[in-house]
Amino acid sequence: MNTHKTLTQYIVEQQRTNPQSTGDLSGLMNDIASACKKISHLVNRSGIIGIGGVADSENVQGEVQKELDIITNDVMVDHLNWTGHLAAMASEEIEEIIQIPDNQPKGKYLIAFDPLDGSSNIDINLSVGTIFSILRCPEGVTSPTVEDFKQKGTEQVCAGFCVYGPTTMMILTTGNGVDGFTLDQDVGEFILTHPKMTIPEDTAEFAINMSNQRFWEPPVQRYIDECIKGVDGGREKNFNMRWVASMVAEVYRVLTRGGVFLYPLDTKPTTQGGKLRLMYEASPMAFIVEQAGGVCSTGRERVLDITPEGVHQRVPVILGSKNEVERIISYHQE
Ligand code: AHG
Ligand code: MN
Ligand code: MN
């Protein structure tokens, strides 16, 4: 019989490797896991309980919100704002920094999250997810502002994401490799099923939204053109293509079988400067991808080295198998 480690055991063991640990990060990780279990349950039942539709509102980026965007944001806030591990939160769905209520203790961490990634996939029953990034609250700060969140991705203490797909999975890094857990729905525990995930250095699979092709810059045009032509265009192999429109599903695929994922800089009026948000999409995924041996760049700079200009800043993202991402970076340098 398989006797896998639970996420709870894993967190306790990680904590014991650091004698100075106060248990705050462990507590926070457990809180996030609880929130994600609740979200998994809600996503799974959304059709039955009638919460799978469009809400009558837009978020800070002017995107139409789904009912579940709002509900999952509330689940995250309600699970995290009273346990004493956080000093403040930032969410894709809320313009301002979310403060901890005055009657609750404040902790030493900050979190930025995308409560429901890929929410355009909700009504068609494809994978969605939750992405999070944990930072330290600067010393002595009791009411964090946007300025306190503007830390480079290299400062992250922990990053992770959940995918609500055929199974619910949690992928985590604290800077010591990447581990994957599967939710055992019967017991309500995440089980360590994918220890030490690594991204193969080479790949023959790319993921990009081809409908934006006319808006891309020349280096990306060149790279994708070469992938499509394959052995007839100078590459040593033919390429396959995927596009799920859920970053969580795409990064999970890259972590398991390699690949490159691109949401590049484009001139499309709605996504100028890139579509994905630095602090709760690009940066946590960059931490995970690098920890698994991959590369994550805008094409011009390492995503983890970007100093954020704002909590909802967008950046271009090119991530995945090392040799392919480095090839794309070299096309940007030529
Ligand atoms: P969100 O649902 O949180 O707004 O994020 C969706 C993101 C990302 O998950 C995905 O890779 C991308 O947007 C898809 O964009 P297109 O619809 O432009 O392909
Ligand atoms: Mn998202
Ligand atoms: Mn989202």
Coordinates of C-alpha atoms and ligand atoms in Angstrom, one line a residue:
M1 CA 0.0 0.0 0.0
N2 CA 1.2 3.5 -0.8
T3 CA 1.8 5.6 2.4
H4 CA 2.5 9.0 1.1
K5 CA 3.3 12.0 3.2
T6 CA 0.6 14.5 3.8
L7 CA 1.1 18.3 3.3
T8 CA 0.7 18.8 7.0
Q9 CA 3.6 16.4 7.7
Y10 CA 5.7 18.0 5.0
I11 CA 5.2 21.5 6.4
V12 CA 6.1 20.3 10.0
E13 CA 9.3 18.5 8.6
Q14 CA 10.3 21.7 6.7
Q15 CA 9.8 23.8 9.8
R16 CA 12.0 21.5 11.9
T17 CA 14.9 21.9 9.4
N18 CA 15.0 25.6 10.6
P19 CA 15.6 25.9 14.3
Q20 CA 14.8 29.6 14.3
S21 CA 11.3 29.1 12.8
T22 CA 8.4 30.5 14.8
G23 CA 5.9 28.4 12.9
D24 CA 4.3 31.4 11.3
L25 CA 5.1 30.4 7.7
S26 CA 3.9 26.8 8.5
G27 CA 0.7 28.2 9.9
L28 CA 0.2 30.4 6.8
M29 CA 0.8 27.5 4.4
N30 CA -1.8 25.5 6.3
D31 CA -4.3 28.4 6.0
I32 CA -3.7 28.6 2.3
A33 CA -4.2 24.9 1.9
S34 CA -7.6 25.2 3.8
A35 CA -8.7 28.0 1.5
C36 CA -7.7 26.0 -1.6
K37 CA -9.7 23.0 -0.4
K38 CA -12.8 25.2 0.1
I39 CA -12.3 26.7 -3.4
S40 CA -11.8 23.2 -4.9
H41 CA -15.1 22.2 -3.4
L42 CA -16.9 25.3 -4.6
V43 CA -15.5 25.1 -8.2
N44 CA -16.5 21.5 -8.3
R45 CA -20.1 22.3 -7.2
S46 CA -20.5 25.6 -9.0
G47 CA -23.0 24.4 -11.6
I48 CA -25.1 22.7 -9.0
I49 CA -25.3 25.5 -6.5
G50 CA -25.6 28.1 -9.2
I51 CA -22.4 30.2 -8.9
G52 CA -20.8 29.5 -12.3
G53 CA -22.0 32.6 -14.0
V54 CA -20.9 36.1 -14.8
A55 CA -21.0 38.8 -12.1
D56 CA -22.4 42.2 -12.8
S57 CA -19.0 43.9 -12.2
E58 CA -15.5 44.5 -13.5
N59 CA -12.2 44.2 -11.6
V60 CA -9.5 46.8 -11.3
Q61 CA -8.1 45.7 -14.7
G62 CA -11.4 46.3 -16.4
E63 CA -12.1 42.6 -16.9
V64 CA -15.6 41.2 -16.5
Q65 CA -15.7 39.3 -13.2
K66 CA -17.2 35.8 -12.9
E67 CA -19.2 35.1 -9.8
L68 CA -16.5 32.7 -8.8
D69 CA -13.8 35.4 -9.1
I70 CA -15.5 37.3 -6.3
I71 CA -16.5 34.3 -4.2
T72 CA -13.0 32.7 -4.3
N73 CA -11.5 36.1 -3.4
D74 CA -13.7 36.2 -0.4
V75 CA -12.7 32.6 0.6
M76 CA -9.0 33.6 0.5
V77 CA -9.6 36.7 2.6
D78 CA -11.9 35.0 5.1
H79 CA -9.3 32.1 5.6
L80 CA -6.3 34.4 5.9
N81 CA -7.3 37.6 7.7
W82 CA -7.7 36.4 11.2
T83 CA -5.0 33.8 11.9
G84 CA -2.2 36.2 12.8
H85 CA 0.3 35.3 10.1
L86 CA -0.3 38.2 7.7
A87 CA 0.2 41.9 7.9
A88 CA -1.8 42.6 4.6
M89 CA -2.9 41.0 1.4
A90 CA -3.1 42.0 -2.3
S91 CA -5.6 40.3 -4.7
E92 CA -6.2 40.5 -8.4
E93 CA -9.8 41.2 -7.7
I94 CA -9.3 44.2 -5.3
E95 CA -7.7 47.5 -6.3
E96 CA -6.3 48.5 -2.9
I97 CA -4.2 46.6 -0.4
I98 CA -6.4 44.4 1.8
Q99 CA -5.8 45.3 5.5
I100 CA -6.1 42.9 8.4
P101 CA -9.2 43.9 10.5
D102 CA -8.2 46.0 13.6
N103 CA -9.6 43.4 16.0
Q104 CA -7.3 40.7 14.6
P105 CA -3.5 40.1 15.3
K106 CA -1.1 41.1 12.6
G107 CA 1.7 38.8 11.4
K108 CA 5.0 39.2 9.7
Y109 CA 4.1 38.2 6.1
L110 CA 2.5 39.7 3.1
I111 CA 0.6 37.7 0.4
A112 CA -0.4 38.5 -3.2
F113 CA -2.8 36.1 -4.8
D114 CA -4.9 35.4 -7.9
P115 CA -7.9 33.7 -6.3
L116 CA -9.1 32.2 -9.6
D117 CA -6.8 31.9 -12.5
G118 CA -8.2 31.0 -15.9
S119 CA -11.7 32.0 -14.9
S120 CA -12.7 32.3 -18.5
N121 CA -12.6 28.5 -18.4
I122 CA -15.2 28.1 -15.7
D123 CA -18.3 27.9 -17.9
I124 CA -16.6 25.4 -20.3
N125 CA -15.4 23.1 -17.4
L126 CA -11.7 23.4 -18.0
S127 CA -9.0 23.7 -15.4
V128 CA -8.8 26.8 -13.2
G129 CA -6.6 27.5 -10.2
T130 CA -5.3 29.8 -7.4
I131 CA -1.8 31.4 -7.4
F132 CA 0.0 32.9 -4.4
S133 CA 3.2 34.6 -3.5
I134 CA 4.4 35.2 0.1
L135 CA 6.8 38.1 1.0
R136 CA 8.1 39.3 4.3
C137 CA 6.5 42.5 5.7
P138 CA 9.3 45.1 6.1
E139 CA 10.5 45.3 9.8
G140 CA 8.5 47.8 11.9
V141 CA 5.6 48.2 9.4
T142 CA 2.2 47.8 11.0
S143 CA -0.1 49.2 8.3
P144 CA 1.5 48.0 5.0
T145 CA 1.0 50.1 1.9
V146 CA 1.6 49.3 -1.8
E147 CA 5.2 50.4 -1.3
D148 CA 5.8 47.5 1.1
F149 CA 4.6 45.0 -1.5
K150 CA 7.0 46.4 -4.2
Q151 CA 9.7 43.7 -3.6
K152 CA 11.5 41.8 -6.3
G153 CA 10.5 38.2 -6.9
T154 CA 13.8 37.1 -5.5
E155 CA 12.5 38.2 -2.1
Q156 CA 9.7 35.6 -2.1
V157 CA 9.6 33.3 0.9
C158 CA 7.2 30.8 -0.6
A159 CA 5.2 30.6 -3.8
G160 CA 2.6 28.1 -5.0
F161 CA -0.5 27.4 -7.0
C162 CA -3.4 25.0 -7.0
V163 CA -5.0 23.5 -10.1
Y164 CA -8.6 22.5 -9.9
G165 CA -8.6 20.0 -12.8
P166 CA -9.5 16.3 -13.0
T167 CA -7.7 16.2 -9.7
T168 CA -6.9 19.1 -7.4
M169 CA -3.2 19.7 -7.0
M170 CA -1.0 22.0 -5.0
I171 CA 2.5 22.9 -6.2
L172 CA 4.8 24.6 -3.7
T173 CA 8.3 26.0 -3.3
T174 CA 10.0 27.6 -0.4
G175 CA 13.3 27.9 -2.3
N176 CA 14.3 24.3 -1.8
G177 CA 12.9 22.7 -5.0
V178 CA 9.3 22.2 -6.1
D179 CA 6.9 19.6 -4.6
G180 CA 3.5 18.6 -5.9
F181 CA 0.5 17.4 -3.8
T182 CA -2.8 15.8 -4.8
L183 CA -5.9 16.5 -2.8
D184 CA -7.5 13.2 -1.5
Q185 CA -11.1 14.5 -1.6
D186 CA -12.3 11.6 0.7
V187 CA -10.0 12.5 3.5
G188 CA -9.5 16.2 2.8
E189 CA -5.7 16.0 2.8
F190 CA -3.2 17.0 0.3
I191 CA -0.8 14.1 -0.3
L192 CA 2.8 14.4 -1.6
T193 CA 2.5 12.6 -4.9
H194 CA 5.0 14.6 -7.0
P195 CA 8.2 15.2 -5.0
K196 CA 11.1 17.2 -6.5
M197 CA 9.5 18.2 -9.8
T198 CA 12.0 19.2 -12.5
I199 CA 11.5 20.7 -16.0
P200 CA 13.4 18.9 -18.8
E201 CA 15.9 21.2 -20.4
D202 CA 14.7 20.4 -23.9
T203 CA 11.2 20.3 -25.3
A204 CA 9.2 20.1 -28.5
E205 CA 6.0 21.8 -27.3
F206 CA 5.1 25.4 -27.2
A207 CA 2.0 27.3 -25.8
I208 CA 1.0 30.7 -27.0
N209 CA -2.3 32.4 -27.9
M210 CA -1.9 32.3 -31.7
S211 CA -4.8 34.7 -32.2
N212 CA -2.4 37.5 -31.0
Q213 CA 0.2 36.7 -33.7
R214 CA -0.1 40.0 -35.6
F215 CA 0.6 42.0 -32.4
W216 CA 3.9 40.2 -31.4
E217 CA 7.4 41.6 -31.7
P218 CA 9.9 40.2 -34.3
P219 CA 11.8 37.8 -31.9
V220 CA 8.6 36.0 -30.9
Q221 CA 7.4 36.0 -34.5
R222 CA 10.7 34.3 -35.5
Y223 CA 10.7 31.7 -32.7
I224 CA 7.1 30.6 -33.3
D225 CA 7.5 30.6 -37.0
E226 CA 10.5 28.3 -36.6
C227 CA 8.6 26.0 -34.3
I228 CA 5.7 25.7 -36.8
K229 CA 8.1 25.0 -39.7
G230 CA 10.0 22.4 -37.6
V231 CA 12.4 20.2 -39.5
D232 CA 11.4 22.0 -42.8
G233 CA 12.6 25.4 -41.3
G234 CA 16.0 24.7 -39.8
R235 CA 15.0 23.3 -36.4
E236 CA 16.1 19.8 -35.6
K237 CA 12.6 18.6 -34.6
N238 CA 8.9 19.2 -35.2
F239 CA 6.9 21.0 -32.5
N240 CA 3.5 20.4 -30.9
M241 CA 1.2 23.2 -29.6
R242 CA -1.1 23.7 -26.6
W243 CA -3.1 26.6 -25.3
V244 CA -5.4 26.1 -22.3
A245 CA -5.8 29.8 -21.4
S246 CA -5.2 28.9 -17.7
M247 CA -1.7 29.7 -16.7
V248 CA -2.0 27.2 -13.8
A249 CA -2.7 24.4 -16.2
E250 CA 0.1 25.5 -18.6
V251 CA 2.7 25.7 -15.9
Y252 CA 1.6 22.4 -14.4
R253 CA 2.1 20.8 -17.9
V254 CA 5.6 22.5 -18.2
L255 CA 6.5 21.1 -14.8
T256 CA 5.5 17.6 -15.7
R257 CA 6.6 17.1 -19.3
G258 CA 8.5 20.3 -20.2
G259 CA 7.5 22.9 -22.8
V260 CA 7.6 26.7 -23.3
F261 CA 4.8 29.0 -22.4
L262 CA 4.6 32.5 -23.8
Y263 CA 2.4 35.5 -23.1
P264 CA 4.8 38.0 -24.7
L265 CA 4.9 41.7 -25.1
D266 CA 2.4 42.7 -27.8
T267 CA 0.8 45.8 -29.3
K268 CA -2.8 44.6 -28.7
P269 CA -4.7 47.6 -27.2
T270 CA -6.1 45.5 -24.2
T271 CA -2.8 43.8 -23.2
Q272 CA -0.1 46.3 -24.0
G273 CA 3.0 45.6 -21.9
G274 CA 2.0 42.0 -21.5
K275 CA -1.2 40.5 -20.1
L276 CA -0.1 38.6 -17.0
R277 CA 0.2 40.4 -13.7
L278 CA 3.7 40.4 -12.1
M279 CA 3.0 40.1 -8.4
Y280 CA 0.4 37.3 -8.4
E281 CA 1.0 35.5 -11.7
A282 CA 4.4 36.0 -13.2
S283 CA 6.6 36.3 -10.1
P284 CA 5.3 33.2 -8.1
M285 CA 5.4 31.1 -11.3
A286 CA 8.9 32.3 -12.0
F287 CA 10.0 31.2 -8.5
I288 CA 8.5 27.8 -9.1
V289 CA 9.9 27.4 -12.6
E290 CA 13.4 28.4 -11.6
Q291 CA 13.3 26.1 -8.6
A292 CA 12.4 23.3 -11.0
G293 CA 15.4 24.0 -13.2
G294 CA 13.5 26.1 -15.9
V295 CA 13.9 29.7 -16.9
C296 CA 11.4 32.6 -16.7
S297 CA 12.1 35.9 -18.6
T298 CA 10.2 38.8 -20.2
G299 CA 12.5 38.2 -23.2
R300 CA 14.7 41.1 -21.9
E301 CA 15.1 40.4 -18.2
R302 CA 14.7 37.8 -15.6
V303 CA 11.1 38.1 -14.1
L304 CA 12.4 37.6 -10.6
D305 CA 14.7 40.7 -10.9
I306 CA 11.9 43.1 -11.8
T307 CA 11.2 45.7 -9.1
P308 CA 7.4 46.1 -9.2
E309 CA 5.9 49.5 -10.1
G310 CA 2.5 48.6 -8.7
V311 CA 0.6 45.7 -7.3
H312 CA -1.4 45.1 -10.5
Q313 CA 1.5 45.7 -13.0
R314 CA 1.5 43.5 -16.1
V315 CA 4.6 42.0 -17.6
P316 CA 5.5 39.8 -20.6
V317 CA 6.2 36.2 -19.6
I318 CA 8.3 33.5 -21.4
L319 CA 8.9 30.4 -19.2
G320 CA 9.7 26.8 -19.3
S321 CA 12.4 24.5 -20.6
K322 CA 15.8 26.1 -20.2
N323 CA 17.3 25.6 -23.7
E324 CA 14.2 26.9 -25.5
V325 CA 13.6 29.9 -23.3
E326 CA 17.3 30.8 -23.6
R327 CA 16.9 30.6 -27.4
I328 CA 14.0 33.0 -27.3
I329 CA 16.1 35.4 -25.0
S330 CA 18.9 35.2 -27.5
Y331 CA 16.5 36.3 -30.3
H332 CA 15.6 39.3 -28.3
Q333 CA 19.3 40.2 -28.0
E334 CA 20.1 40.0 -31.7
Ligands
AHG1 P1 -7.3 35.4 -15.0 O1 -8.4 34.4 -15.3 O2 -6.9 35.3 -13.5 O3 -7.7 36.8 -15.4 O4 -6.0 34.9 -15.8 C1 -6.1 34.5 -17.1 C2 -4.7 34.6 -17.7 C3 -3.9 33.3 -17.7 O5 -4.3 32.3 -16.8 C4 -3.9 32.8 -19.1 O6 -2.7 32.3 -19.4 C5 -4.3 34.0 -19.9 O7 -4.9 34.9 -19.1 C6 -5.2 33.7 -21.1 O8 -5.3 34.8 -21.8 P2 -6.1 34.8 -23.3 O9 -7.5 34.6 -23.0 O10 -5.7 36.1 -23.8 O11 -5.5 33.7 -24.1
MN2 MN -4.9 34.8 -13.6
MN3 MN -7.9 35.5 -11.7

